[in-house]
Tab-separated table of C-alpha atoms and ligand atoms in Angstrom:
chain	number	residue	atom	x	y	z
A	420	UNK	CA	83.503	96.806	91.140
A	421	UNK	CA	86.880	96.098	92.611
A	422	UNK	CA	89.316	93.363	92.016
A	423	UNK	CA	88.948	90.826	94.607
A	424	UNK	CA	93.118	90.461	95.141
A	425	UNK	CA	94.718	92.012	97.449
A	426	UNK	CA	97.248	94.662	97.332
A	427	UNK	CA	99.609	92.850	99.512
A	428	UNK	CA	102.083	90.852	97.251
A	429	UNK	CA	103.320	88.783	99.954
A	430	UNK	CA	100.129	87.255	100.880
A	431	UNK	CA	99.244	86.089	97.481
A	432	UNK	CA	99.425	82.441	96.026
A	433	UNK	CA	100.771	81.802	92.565
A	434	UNK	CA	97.620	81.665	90.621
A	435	UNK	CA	96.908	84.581	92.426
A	436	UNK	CA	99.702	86.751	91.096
A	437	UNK	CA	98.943	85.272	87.373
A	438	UNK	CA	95.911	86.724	87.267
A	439	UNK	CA	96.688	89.850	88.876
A	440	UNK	CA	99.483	90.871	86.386
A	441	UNK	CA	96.585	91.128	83.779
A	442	UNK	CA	95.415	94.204	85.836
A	443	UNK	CA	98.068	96.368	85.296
A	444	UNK	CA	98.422	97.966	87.919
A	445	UNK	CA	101.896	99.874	89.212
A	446	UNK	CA	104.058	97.720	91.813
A	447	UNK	CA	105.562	99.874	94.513
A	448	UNK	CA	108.876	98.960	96.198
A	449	UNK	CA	109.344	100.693	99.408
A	450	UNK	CA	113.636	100.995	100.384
A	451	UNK	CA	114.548	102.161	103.931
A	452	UNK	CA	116.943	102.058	105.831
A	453	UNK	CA	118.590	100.852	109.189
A	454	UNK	CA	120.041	104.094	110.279
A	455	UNK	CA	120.531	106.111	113.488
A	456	UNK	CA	118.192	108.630	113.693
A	457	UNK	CA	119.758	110.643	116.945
A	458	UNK	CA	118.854	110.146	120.532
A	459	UNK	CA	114.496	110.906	120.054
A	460	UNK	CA	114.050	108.306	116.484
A	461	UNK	CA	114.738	104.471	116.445
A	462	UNK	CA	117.024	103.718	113.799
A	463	UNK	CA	114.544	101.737	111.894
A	464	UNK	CA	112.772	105.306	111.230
A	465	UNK	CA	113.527	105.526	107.323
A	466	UNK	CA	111.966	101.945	106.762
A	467	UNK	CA	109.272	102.097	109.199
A	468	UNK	CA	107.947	105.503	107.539
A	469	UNK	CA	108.004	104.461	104.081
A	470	UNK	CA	106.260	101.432	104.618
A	471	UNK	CA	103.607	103.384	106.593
A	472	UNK	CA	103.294	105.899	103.646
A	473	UNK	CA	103.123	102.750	101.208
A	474	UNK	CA	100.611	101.044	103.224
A	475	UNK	CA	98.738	103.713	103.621
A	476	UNK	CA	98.622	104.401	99.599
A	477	UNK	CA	97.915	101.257	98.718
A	478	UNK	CA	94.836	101.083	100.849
A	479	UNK	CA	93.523	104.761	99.610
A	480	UNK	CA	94.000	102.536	96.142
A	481	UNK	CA	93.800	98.926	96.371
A	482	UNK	CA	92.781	98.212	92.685
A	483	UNK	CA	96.197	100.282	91.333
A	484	UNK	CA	98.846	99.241	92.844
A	485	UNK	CA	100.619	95.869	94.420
A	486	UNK	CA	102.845	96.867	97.459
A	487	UNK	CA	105.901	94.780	97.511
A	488	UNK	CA	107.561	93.933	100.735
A	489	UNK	CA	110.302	96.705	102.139
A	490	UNK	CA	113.976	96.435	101.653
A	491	UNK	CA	114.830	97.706	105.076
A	492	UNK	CA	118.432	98.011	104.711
A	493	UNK	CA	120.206	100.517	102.535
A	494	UNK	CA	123.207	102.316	101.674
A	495	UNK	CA	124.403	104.385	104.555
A	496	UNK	CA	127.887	103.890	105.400
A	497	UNK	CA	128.856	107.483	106.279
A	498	UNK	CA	126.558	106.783	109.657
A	499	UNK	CA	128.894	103.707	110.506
A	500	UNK	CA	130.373	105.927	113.976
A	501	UNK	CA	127.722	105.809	115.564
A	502	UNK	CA	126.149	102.044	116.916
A	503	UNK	CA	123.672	100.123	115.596
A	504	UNK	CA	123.655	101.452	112.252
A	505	UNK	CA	124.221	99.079	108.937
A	506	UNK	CA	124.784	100.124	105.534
A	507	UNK	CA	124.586	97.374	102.206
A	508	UNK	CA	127.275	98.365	100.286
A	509	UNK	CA	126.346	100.300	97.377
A	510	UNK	CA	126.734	97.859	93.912
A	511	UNK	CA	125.197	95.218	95.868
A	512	UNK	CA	122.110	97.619	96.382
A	513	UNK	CA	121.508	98.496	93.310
A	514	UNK	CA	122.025	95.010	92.616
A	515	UNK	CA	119.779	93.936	94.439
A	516	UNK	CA	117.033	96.356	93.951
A	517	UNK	CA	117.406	95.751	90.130
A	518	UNK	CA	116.993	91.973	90.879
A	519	UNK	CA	114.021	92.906	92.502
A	520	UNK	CA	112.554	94.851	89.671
A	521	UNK	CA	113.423	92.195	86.591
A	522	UNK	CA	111.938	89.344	88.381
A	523	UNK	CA	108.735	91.266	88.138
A	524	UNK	CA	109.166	92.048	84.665
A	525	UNK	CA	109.725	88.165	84.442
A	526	UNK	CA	106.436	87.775	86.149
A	527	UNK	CA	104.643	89.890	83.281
A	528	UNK	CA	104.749	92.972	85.228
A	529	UNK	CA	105.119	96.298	83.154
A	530	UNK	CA	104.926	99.461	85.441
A	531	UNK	CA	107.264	99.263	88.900
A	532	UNK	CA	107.799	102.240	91.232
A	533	UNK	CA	110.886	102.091	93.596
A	534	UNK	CA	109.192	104.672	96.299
A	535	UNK	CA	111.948	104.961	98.451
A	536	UNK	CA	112.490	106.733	101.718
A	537	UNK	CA	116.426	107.276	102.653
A	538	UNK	CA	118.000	110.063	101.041
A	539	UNK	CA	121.052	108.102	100.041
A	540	UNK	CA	119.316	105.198	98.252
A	541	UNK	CA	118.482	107.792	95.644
A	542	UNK	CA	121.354	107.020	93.482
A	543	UNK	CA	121.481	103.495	93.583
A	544	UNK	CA	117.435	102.880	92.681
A	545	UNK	CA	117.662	105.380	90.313
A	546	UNK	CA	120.124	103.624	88.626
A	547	UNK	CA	118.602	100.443	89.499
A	548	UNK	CA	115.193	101.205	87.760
A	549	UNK	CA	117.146	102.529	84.764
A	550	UNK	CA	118.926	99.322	84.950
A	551	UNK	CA	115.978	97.323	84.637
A	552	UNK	CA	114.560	98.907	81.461
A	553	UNK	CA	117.789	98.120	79.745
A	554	UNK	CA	118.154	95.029	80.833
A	555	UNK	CA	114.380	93.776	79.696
A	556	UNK	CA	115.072	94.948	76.270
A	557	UNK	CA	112.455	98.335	77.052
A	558	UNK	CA	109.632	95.888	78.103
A	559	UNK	CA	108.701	97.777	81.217
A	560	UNK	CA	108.221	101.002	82.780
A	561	UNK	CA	110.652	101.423	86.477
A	562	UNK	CA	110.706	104.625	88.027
A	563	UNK	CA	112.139	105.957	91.161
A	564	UNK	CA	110.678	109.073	93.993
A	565	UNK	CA	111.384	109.449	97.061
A	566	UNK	CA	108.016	109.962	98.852
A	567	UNK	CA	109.654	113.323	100.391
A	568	UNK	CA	110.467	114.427	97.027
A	569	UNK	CA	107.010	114.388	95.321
A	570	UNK	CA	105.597	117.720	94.204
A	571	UNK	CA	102.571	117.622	96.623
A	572	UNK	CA	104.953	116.981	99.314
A	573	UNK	CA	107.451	119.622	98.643
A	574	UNK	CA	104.465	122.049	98.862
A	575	UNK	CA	103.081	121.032	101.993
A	576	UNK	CA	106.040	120.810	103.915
A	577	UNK	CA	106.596	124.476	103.272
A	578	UNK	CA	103.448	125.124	104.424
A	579	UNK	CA	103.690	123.414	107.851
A	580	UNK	CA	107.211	123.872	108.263
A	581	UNK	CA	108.387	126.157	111.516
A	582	UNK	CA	112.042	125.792	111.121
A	583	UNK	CA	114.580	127.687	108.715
A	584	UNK	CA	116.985	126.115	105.865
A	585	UNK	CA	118.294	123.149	106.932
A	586	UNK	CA	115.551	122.261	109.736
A	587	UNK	CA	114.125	119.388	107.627
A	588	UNK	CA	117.122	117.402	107.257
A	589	UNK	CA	117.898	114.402	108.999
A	590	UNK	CA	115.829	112.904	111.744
A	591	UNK	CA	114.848	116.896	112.107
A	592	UNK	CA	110.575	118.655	112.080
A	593	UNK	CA	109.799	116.486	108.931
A	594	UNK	CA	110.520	112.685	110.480
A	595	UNK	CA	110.164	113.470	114.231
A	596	UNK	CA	106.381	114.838	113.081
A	597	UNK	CA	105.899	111.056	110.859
A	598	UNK	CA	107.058	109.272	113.088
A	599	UNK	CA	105.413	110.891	116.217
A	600	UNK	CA	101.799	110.484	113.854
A	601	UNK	CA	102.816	106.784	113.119
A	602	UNK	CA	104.069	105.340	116.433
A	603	UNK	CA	104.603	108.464	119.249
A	604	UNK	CA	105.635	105.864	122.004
A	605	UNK	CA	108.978	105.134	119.884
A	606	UNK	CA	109.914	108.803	119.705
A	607	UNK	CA	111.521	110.772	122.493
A	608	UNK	CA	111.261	114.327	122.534
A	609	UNK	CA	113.403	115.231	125.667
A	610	UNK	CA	116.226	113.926	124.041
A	611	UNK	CA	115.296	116.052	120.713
A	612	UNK	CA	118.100	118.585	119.661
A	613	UNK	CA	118.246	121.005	117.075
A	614	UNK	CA	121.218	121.045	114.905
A	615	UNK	CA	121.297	123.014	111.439
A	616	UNK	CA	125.122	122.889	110.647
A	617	UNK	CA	127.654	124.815	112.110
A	618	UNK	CA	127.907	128.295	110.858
A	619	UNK	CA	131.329	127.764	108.742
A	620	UNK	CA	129.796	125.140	106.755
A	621	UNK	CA	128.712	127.322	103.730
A	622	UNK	CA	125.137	127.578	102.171
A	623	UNK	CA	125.669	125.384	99.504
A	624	UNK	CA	126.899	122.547	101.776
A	625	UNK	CA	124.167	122.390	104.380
A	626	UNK	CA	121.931	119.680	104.662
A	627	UNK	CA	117.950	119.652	103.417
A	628	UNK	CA	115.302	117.307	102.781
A	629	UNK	CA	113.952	120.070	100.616
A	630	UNK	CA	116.700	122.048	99.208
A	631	UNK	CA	115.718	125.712	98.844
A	632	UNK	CA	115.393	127.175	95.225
A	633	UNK	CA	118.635	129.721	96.164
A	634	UNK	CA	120.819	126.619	96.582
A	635	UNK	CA	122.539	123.934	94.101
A	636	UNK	CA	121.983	120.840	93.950
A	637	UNK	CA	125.496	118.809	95.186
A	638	UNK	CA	125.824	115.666	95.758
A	639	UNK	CA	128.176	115.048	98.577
A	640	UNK	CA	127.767	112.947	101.693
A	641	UNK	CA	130.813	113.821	104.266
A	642	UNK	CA	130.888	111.338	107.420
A	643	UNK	CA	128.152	112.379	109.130
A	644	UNK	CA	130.373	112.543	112.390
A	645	UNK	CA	131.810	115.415	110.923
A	646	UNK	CA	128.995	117.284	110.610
A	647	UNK	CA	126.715	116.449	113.968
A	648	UNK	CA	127.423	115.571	117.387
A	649	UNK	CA	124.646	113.422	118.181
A	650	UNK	CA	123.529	112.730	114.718
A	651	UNK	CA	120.639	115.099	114.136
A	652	UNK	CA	120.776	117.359	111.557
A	653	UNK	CA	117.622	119.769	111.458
A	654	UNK	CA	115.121	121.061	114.150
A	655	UNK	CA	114.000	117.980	115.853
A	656	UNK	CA	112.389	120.059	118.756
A	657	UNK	CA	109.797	121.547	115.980
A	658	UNK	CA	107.987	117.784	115.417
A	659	UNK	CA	104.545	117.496	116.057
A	660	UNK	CA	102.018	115.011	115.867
A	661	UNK	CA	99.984	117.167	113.663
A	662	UNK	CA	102.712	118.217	111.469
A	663	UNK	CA	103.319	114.621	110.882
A	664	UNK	CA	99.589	113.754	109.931
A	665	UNK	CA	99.612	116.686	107.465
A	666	UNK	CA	102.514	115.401	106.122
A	667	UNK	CA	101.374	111.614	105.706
A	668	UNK	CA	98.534	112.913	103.796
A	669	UNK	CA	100.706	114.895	101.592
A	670	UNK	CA	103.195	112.152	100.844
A	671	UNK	CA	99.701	110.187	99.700
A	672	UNK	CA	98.504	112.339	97.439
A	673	UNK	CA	101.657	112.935	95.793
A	674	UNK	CA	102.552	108.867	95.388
A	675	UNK	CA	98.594	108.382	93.875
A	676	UNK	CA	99.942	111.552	91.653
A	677	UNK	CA	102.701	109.714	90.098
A	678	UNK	CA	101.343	106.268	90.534
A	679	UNK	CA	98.567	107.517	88.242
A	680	UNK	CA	100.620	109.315	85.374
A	681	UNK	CA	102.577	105.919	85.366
A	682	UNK	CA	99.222	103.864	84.732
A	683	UNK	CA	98.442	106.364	81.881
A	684	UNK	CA	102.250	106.254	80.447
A	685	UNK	CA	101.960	105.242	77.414
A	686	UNK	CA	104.561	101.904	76.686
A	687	UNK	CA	105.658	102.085	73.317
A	688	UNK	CA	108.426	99.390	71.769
A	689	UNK	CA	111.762	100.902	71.301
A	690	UNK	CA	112.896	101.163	67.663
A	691	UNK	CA	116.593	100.350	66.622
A	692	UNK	CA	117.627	102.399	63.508
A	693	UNK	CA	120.708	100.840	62.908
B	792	ZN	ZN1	115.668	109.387	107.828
């Protein structure tokens, strides 16, 4: 027998949420962002995606997990050339995402999972969940994944992947095949280009979604002007819808993964030994 509330956090009254805190269950917080995704993606595409592959969870689910509602903008000010794009700056991100994550804790909530979908949030809700530990005292469990960075997807993108290094990088196979098996009338493939770095950009420096085990791990984020024309970076032309539903599933199973080990973590009080 389920519980009779909802997953969806916004549509629930007060009493509502003070009885569904005594359920335990993991809160997800989806982070996006409002980004330009070349000439074929909207620039909506990081937020729209992980609050597909949220949804999507939380329905496979419903009794685990409470799905927050998305904060669409993020921290992407190295796409500022090219219009339409916005970026939060980065402080007030994290800020704000670790806002986010002690008013649950307020609430009574103990486990909270940041799932976030832009590659340059990672920093800031990683250090916003961190944040929030501290700043409860060690009350609570906050975690952050990206849902592109979970071990079941890693796996299956390698499967169904057509393109070389760096094909998988921004707006490239990997999010023209989500988005073309979430919404294919908001994707354009004529206007898909493939672009995987110029060739005197050296290994180490080239862009991934899924950085190869041969390469290190650097963080660096250049203007992206520098680096594409038309602000692709990866094999666009390689999307398909049937990539993309492969992929969905994937990113499922690995959030239920990790959503699961956090249910089973086991919360223990910290101990000062001064
Ligand atoms: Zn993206």
């Amino acid at each position: 027998m389920g519980s009779k509330i909802s997953f969806i956090y916004e549509e629930l009254k007060w009493p509502e949420i003070r009885e569904v805190v005594k359920e335990d269950r993991v809160v997800l917080l989806p982070t996006g962002s409002i980004e330009q995704h070349g000439h074929h993606l909207p620039v909506g595409t990081d937020s729209a995606l992980v609050t597909e592959v949220c949804r999507r969870t939380a329905e496979r689910i419903p009794d685990e997990v409470l799905l927050m509602p998305t904060v669409t903008y993020g921290y992407d000010p190295h796409h500022m050339d090219f219009p339409g794009n916005m970026s939060i700056e980065g402080v007030t991100f994290l800020r704000y995402v670790r806002d986010i994550l002690v008013g649950l804790a307020h609430h009574g909530f103990k486990r909270m999972l940041v799932v976030n979908g832009h590659g340059s949030n990672m920093p800031y809700v990683d250090a916003a969940a961190r944040q929030a530990i501290i700043d409860t005292g060690g009350k609570v469990m906050c975690a952050a994944v990206s849902y592109f960075h979970t071990a079941r997807f890693i796996e299956k993108a390698k499967k169904v992947r057509e393109s070389g290094t760096g094909g998988m990088s921004h707006a490239g196979e990997a999010e023209a095949s989500l988005y073309l098996a979430m919404r294919p009338e908001l994707v354009d493939m004529s206007k898909a280009v493939d672009f995987r770095g110029a060739p005197d950009i050296p290994d180490n420096f080239k862009k991934e979604l899924i950085p190869p085990a041969n390469r290190s791990r650097i963080a660096f984020a250049p203007y992206f002007s520098s680096t594409t024309e038309n602000g692709t970076y990866g094999a666009a032309s390689l999307g398909t819808k049937e990539k993309g539903e492969q992929l969905f599933e994937a990113a499922i199973e690995g959030l239920i993964e990790v959503i699961r080990d956090m249910r089973k973590y086991p919360m223990r009080e910290r101990v000062d030994h001064h």
